[in-house]
PDB file of C-alpha atoms in Angstrom:
ATOM      1  CA  MET P   1       0.000   0.000   0.000  1.00  0.00           C
ATOM      2  CA  ALA P   2       1.232   3.468  -0.923  1.00  0.00           C
ATOM      3  CA  ARG P   3       0.190   6.985  -0.063  1.00  0.00           C
ATOM      4  CA  ILE P   4      -1.013   8.872  -3.116  1.00  0.00           C
ATOM      5  CA  LEU P   5      -1.270  12.660  -3.132  1.00  0.00           C
ATOM      6  CA  ILE P   6      -3.815  14.424  -5.295  1.00  0.00           C
ATOM      7  CA  VAL P   7      -2.716  18.005  -5.923  1.00  0.00           C
ATOM      8  CA  GLU P   8      -5.607  20.086  -7.155  1.00  0.00           C
ATOM      9  CA  ALA P   9      -5.658  23.564  -8.646  1.00  0.00           C
ATOM     10  CA  ARG P  10      -8.860  24.813  -7.036  1.00  0.00           C
ATOM     11  CA  PHE P  11     -10.174  27.202  -9.670  1.00  0.00           C
ATOM     12  CA  TYR P  12     -13.331  25.463 -10.926  1.00  0.00           C
ATOM     13  CA  GLY P  13     -14.473  23.796  -7.712  1.00  0.00           C
ATOM     14  CA  HIS P  14     -17.509  21.947  -9.080  1.00  0.00           C
ATOM     15  CA  LEU P  15     -15.408  20.374 -11.856  1.00  0.00           C
ATOM     16  CA  ASN P  16     -12.532  19.583  -9.494  1.00  0.00           C
ATOM     17  CA  ASP P  17     -14.907  17.818  -7.124  1.00  0.00           C
ATOM     18  CA  MET P  18     -15.797  15.392  -9.919  1.00  0.00           C
ATOM     19  CA  LEU P  19     -12.172  14.887 -10.969  1.00  0.00           C
ATOM     20  CA  ILE P  20     -11.164  14.228  -7.358  1.00  0.00           C
ATOM     21  CA  ALA P  21     -14.043  11.785  -6.863  1.00  0.00           C
ATOM     22  CA  GLY P  22     -12.903   9.775  -9.877  1.00  0.00           C
ATOM     23  CA  ALA P  23      -9.257   9.870  -8.788  1.00  0.00           C
ATOM     24  CA  LYS P  24     -10.046   8.858  -5.203  1.00  0.00           C
ATOM     25  CA  ALA P  25     -12.222   5.978  -6.361  1.00  0.00           C
ATOM     26  CA  ALA P  26      -9.448   4.647  -8.617  1.00  0.00           C
ATOM     27  CA  VAL P  27      -6.787   4.911  -5.896  1.00  0.00           C
ATOM     28  CA  GLU P  28      -8.939   3.390  -3.169  1.00  0.00           C
ATOM     29  CA  ALA P  29     -10.036   0.552  -5.476  1.00  0.00           C
ATOM     30  CA  GLU P  30      -6.376  -0.498  -5.597  1.00  0.00           C
ATOM     31  CA  GLY P  31      -6.076  -0.378  -1.804  1.00  0.00           C
ATOM     32  CA  HIS P  32      -3.955   2.750  -1.481  1.00  0.00           C
ATOM     33  CA  GLU P  33      -4.302   5.725   0.860  1.00  0.00           C
ATOM     34  CA  VAL P  34      -5.162   9.064  -0.702  1.00  0.00           C
ATOM     35  CA  GLU P  35      -4.763  12.665   0.433  1.00  0.00           C
ATOM     36  CA  VAL P  36      -5.716  15.920  -1.269  1.00  0.00           C
ATOM     37  CA  LEU P  37      -3.652  19.104  -1.306  1.00  0.00           C
ATOM     38  CA  THR P  38      -5.108  22.307  -2.741  1.00  0.00           C
ATOM     39  CA  VAL P  39      -3.149  25.027  -4.550  1.00  0.00           C
ATOM     40  CA  PRO P  40      -4.472  28.209  -6.200  1.00  0.00           C
ATOM     41  CA  GLY P  41      -3.940  27.345  -9.874  1.00  0.00           C
ATOM     42  CA  ALA P  42      -2.519  24.931 -12.425  1.00  0.00           C
ATOM     43  CA  LEU P  43       0.864  26.652 -12.476  1.00  0.00           C
ATOM     44  CA  GLU P  44       1.322  25.871  -8.783  1.00  0.00           C
ATOM     45  CA  VAL P  45       0.580  22.146  -9.131  1.00  0.00           C
ATOM     46  CA  PRO P  46       4.061  21.072 -10.330  1.00  0.00           C
ATOM     47  CA  GLY P  47       5.788  23.064  -7.591  1.00  0.00           C
ATOM     48  CA  ALA P  48       3.603  21.515  -4.917  1.00  0.00           C
ATOM     49  CA  ILE P  49       4.295  18.035  -6.317  1.00  0.00           C
ATOM     50  CA  ALA P  50       8.039  18.721  -6.324  1.00  0.00           C
ATOM     51  CA  LEU P  51       7.943  19.870  -2.685  1.00  0.00           C
ATOM     52  CA  ALA P  52       5.838  16.889  -1.607  1.00  0.00           C
ATOM     53  CA  ALA P  53       8.062  14.468  -3.527  1.00  0.00           C
ATOM     54  CA  GLU P  54      11.086  15.702  -1.592  1.00  0.00           C
ATOM     55  CA  SER P  55       9.389  14.602   1.618  1.00  0.00           C
ATOM     56  CA  GLY P  56       9.486  10.978   0.495  1.00  0.00           C
ATOM     57  CA  GLY P  57       6.064  10.416   2.015  1.00  0.00           C
ATOM     58  CA  TYR P  58       4.178   9.656  -1.188  1.00  0.00           C
ATOM     59  CA  GLY P  59       4.473   6.949  -3.797  1.00  0.00           C
ATOM     60  CA  ALA P  60       2.690   8.791  -6.591  1.00  0.00           C
ATOM     61  CA  PHE P  61       0.843  11.979  -7.417  1.00  0.00           C
ATOM     62  CA  VAL P  62      -2.262  12.954  -9.339  1.00  0.00           C
ATOM     63  CA  ALA P  63      -2.411  16.465 -10.814  1.00  0.00           C
ATOM     64  CA  ILE P  64      -5.990  17.777 -10.962  1.00  0.00           C
ATOM     65  CA  GLY P  65      -7.311  21.018 -12.397  1.00  0.00           C
ATOM     66  CA  VAL P  66      -9.221  22.656 -15.209  1.00  0.00           C
ATOM     67  CA  VAL P  67      -7.955  25.262 -17.658  1.00  0.00           C
ATOM     68  CA  ILE P  68     -10.640  26.656 -19.965  1.00  0.00           C
ATOM     69  CA  ARG P  69      -9.742  28.779 -22.988  1.00  0.00           C
ATOM     70  CA  VAL P  70     -10.490  32.486 -22.677  1.00  0.00           C
ATOM     71  CA  GLU P  71      -9.906  35.426 -25.026  1.00  0.00           C
ATOM     72  CA  THR P  72      -6.351  36.033 -23.818  1.00  0.00           C
ATOM     73  CA  TYR P  73      -3.071  34.208 -24.336  1.00  0.00           C
ATOM     74  CA  ASN P  74      -3.175  33.109 -20.686  1.00  0.00           C
ATOM     75  CA  PHE P  75      -4.730  29.749 -21.655  1.00  0.00           C
ATOM     76  CA  GLU P  76      -1.697  28.758 -23.734  1.00  0.00           C
ATOM     77  CA  ILE P  77       0.743  29.751 -21.006  1.00  0.00           C
ATOM     78  CA  VAL P  78      -1.083  27.980 -18.172  1.00  0.00           C
ATOM     79  CA  ALA P  79      -1.924  24.850 -20.172  1.00  0.00           C
ATOM     80  CA  GLY P  80       1.510  24.529 -21.759  1.00  0.00           C
ATOM     81  CA  GLU P  81       3.683  25.423 -18.795  1.00  0.00           C
ATOM     82  CA  SER P  82       1.836  23.268 -16.280  1.00  0.00           C
ATOM     83  CA  ALA P  83       2.012  20.278 -18.650  1.00  0.00           C
ATOM     84  CA  ARG P  84       5.702  20.941 -19.377  1.00  0.00           C
ATOM     85  CA  ALA P  85       6.587  21.144 -15.684  1.00  0.00           C
ATOM     86  CA  ILE P  86       4.638  17.988 -14.856  1.00  0.00           C
ATOM     87  CA  MET P  87       6.391  16.143 -17.675  1.00  0.00           C
ATOM     88  CA  ALA P  88       9.782  17.362 -16.427  1.00  0.00           C
ATOM     89  CA  LEU P  89       9.022  15.973 -12.967  1.00  0.00           C
ATOM     90  CA  THR P  90       7.875  12.699 -14.505  1.00  0.00           C
ATOM     91  CA  MET P  91      11.108  12.454 -16.471  1.00  0.00           C
ATOM     92  CA  ASP P  92      12.942  12.918 -13.160  1.00  0.00           C
ATOM     93  CA  GLY P  93      11.299   9.715 -11.929  1.00  0.00           C
ATOM     94  CA  ILE P  94       8.279  11.060 -10.042  1.00  0.00           C
ATOM     95  CA  ALA P  95       5.122   9.021 -10.705  1.00  0.00           C
ATOM     96  CA  ILE P  96       2.493  11.563 -11.777  1.00  0.00           C
ATOM     97  CA  GLY P  97      -0.828  11.136 -13.526  1.00  0.00           C
ATOM     98  CA  ASN P  98      -1.789  14.360 -15.266  1.00  0.00           C
ATOM     99  CA  GLY P  99      -5.485  15.084 -14.836  1.00  0.00           C
ATOM    100  CA  ILE P 100      -5.347  18.795 -15.614  1.00  0.00           C
ATOM    101  CA  LEU P 101      -8.039  19.317 -18.222  1.00  0.00           C
ATOM    102  CA  THR P 102      -7.463  21.858 -20.983  1.00  0.00           C
ATOM    103  CA  THR P 103     -10.706  22.541 -22.805  1.00  0.00           C
ATOM    104  CA  GLU P 104     -12.388  25.047 -25.076  1.00  0.00           C
ATOM    105  CA  ASN P 105     -15.414  25.474 -22.821  1.00  0.00           C
ATOM    106  CA  GLU P 106     -17.061  24.352 -19.603  1.00  0.00           C
ATOM    107  CA  ALA P 107     -19.286  21.764 -21.335  1.00  0.00           C
ATOM    108  CA  GLN P 108     -16.182  19.899 -22.561  1.00  0.00           C
ATOM    109  CA  ALA P 109     -14.660  20.081 -19.082  1.00  0.00           C
ATOM    110  CA  LEU P 110     -17.854  18.782 -17.475  1.00  0.00           C
ATOM    111  CA  GLU P 111     -17.974  15.760 -19.791  1.00  0.00           C
ATOM    112  CA  ARG P 112     -14.327  14.926 -19.083  1.00  0.00           C
ATOM    113  CA  ALA P 113     -14.512  15.521 -15.323  1.00  0.00           C
ATOM    114  CA  ASP P 114     -17.670  13.530 -14.618  1.00  0.00           C
ATOM    115  CA  PRO P 115     -16.830  10.027 -13.335  1.00  0.00           C
ATOM    116  CA  ALA P 116     -19.987   8.744 -15.037  1.00  0.00           C
ATOM    117  CA  GLN P 117     -18.761  10.033 -18.406  1.00  0.00           C
ATOM    118  CA  LYS P 118     -15.068  10.282 -19.376  1.00  0.00           C
ATOM    119  CA  ASP P 119     -13.663  10.102 -15.803  1.00  0.00           C
ATOM    120  CA  LYS P 120     -10.372  11.838 -16.542  1.00  0.00           C
ATOM    121  CA  GLY P 121      -9.626  12.061 -12.796  1.00  0.00           C
ATOM    122  CA  GLY P 122      -9.858   8.284 -12.545  1.00  0.00           C
ATOM    123  CA  GLU P 123      -7.720   7.871 -15.664  1.00  0.00           C
ATOM    124  CA  ALA P 124      -5.040  10.173 -14.244  1.00  0.00           C
ATOM    125  CA  ALA P 125      -4.991   8.213 -10.986  1.00  0.00           C
ATOM    126  CA  LYS P 126      -4.661   4.922 -12.865  1.00  0.00           C
ATOM    127  CA  ALA P 127      -1.747   6.388 -14.846  1.00  0.00           C
ATOM    128  CA  ALA P 128      -0.030   7.472 -11.607  1.00  0.00           C
ATOM    129  CA  LEU P 129      -0.500   4.003 -10.119  1.00  0.00           C
ATOM    130  CA  LYS P 130       0.923   2.378 -13.242  1.00  0.00           C
ATOM    131  CA  LEU P 131       4.007   4.607 -13.046  1.00  0.00           C
ATOM    132  CA  LEU P 132       4.345   3.748  -9.355  1.00  0.00           C
ATOM    133  CA  GLU P 133       4.232   0.064 -10.278  1.00  0.00           C
ATOM    134  CA  LEU P 134       6.962   0.603 -12.884  1.00  0.00           C
ATOM    135  CA  ALA P 135       9.106   2.565 -10.413  1.00  0.00           C
ATOM    136  CA  GLN P 136       8.846  -0.299  -7.933  1.00  0.00           C
ATOM    137  CA  ARG P 137       9.669  -2.813 -10.663  1.00  0.00           C
ATOM    138  CA  PHE P 138      12.831  -0.914 -11.550  1.00  0.00           C
ATOM    139  CA  ASP P 139      13.746  -0.241  -7.881  1.00  0.00           C
ATOM    140  CA  ARG P 140      13.353   3.536  -8.042  1.00  0.00           C
TER     141      ARG P 140
END
């Protein structure tokens, strides 16, 4: 059994609640402990994961959040930089499932967040658990 940390960017609370529900269900179905840590936005998620990873108290991480396109260039920066930073941490050997949604509108986000529909929170948790399994296999 491992401790899994969900790090959520709490910007769209109603969508995050669904993503977290799916992620928790996937983690608990595999018999692992789960905790949730909240940060202000998607750009803070990778930093929080890096800090938590240094503690050595968690086996894997699930990044949760929603970035919806707006009229400004901010969408591209937040979506791209959060994904880039998460991938950099993953390449450093940290088991992370990326469940930060990047959508054109709220309807797309709702469909992806809902555990009864696309369950992207659950998918991200399953990805994190698979990476944890691989890390254990390769003694990391």
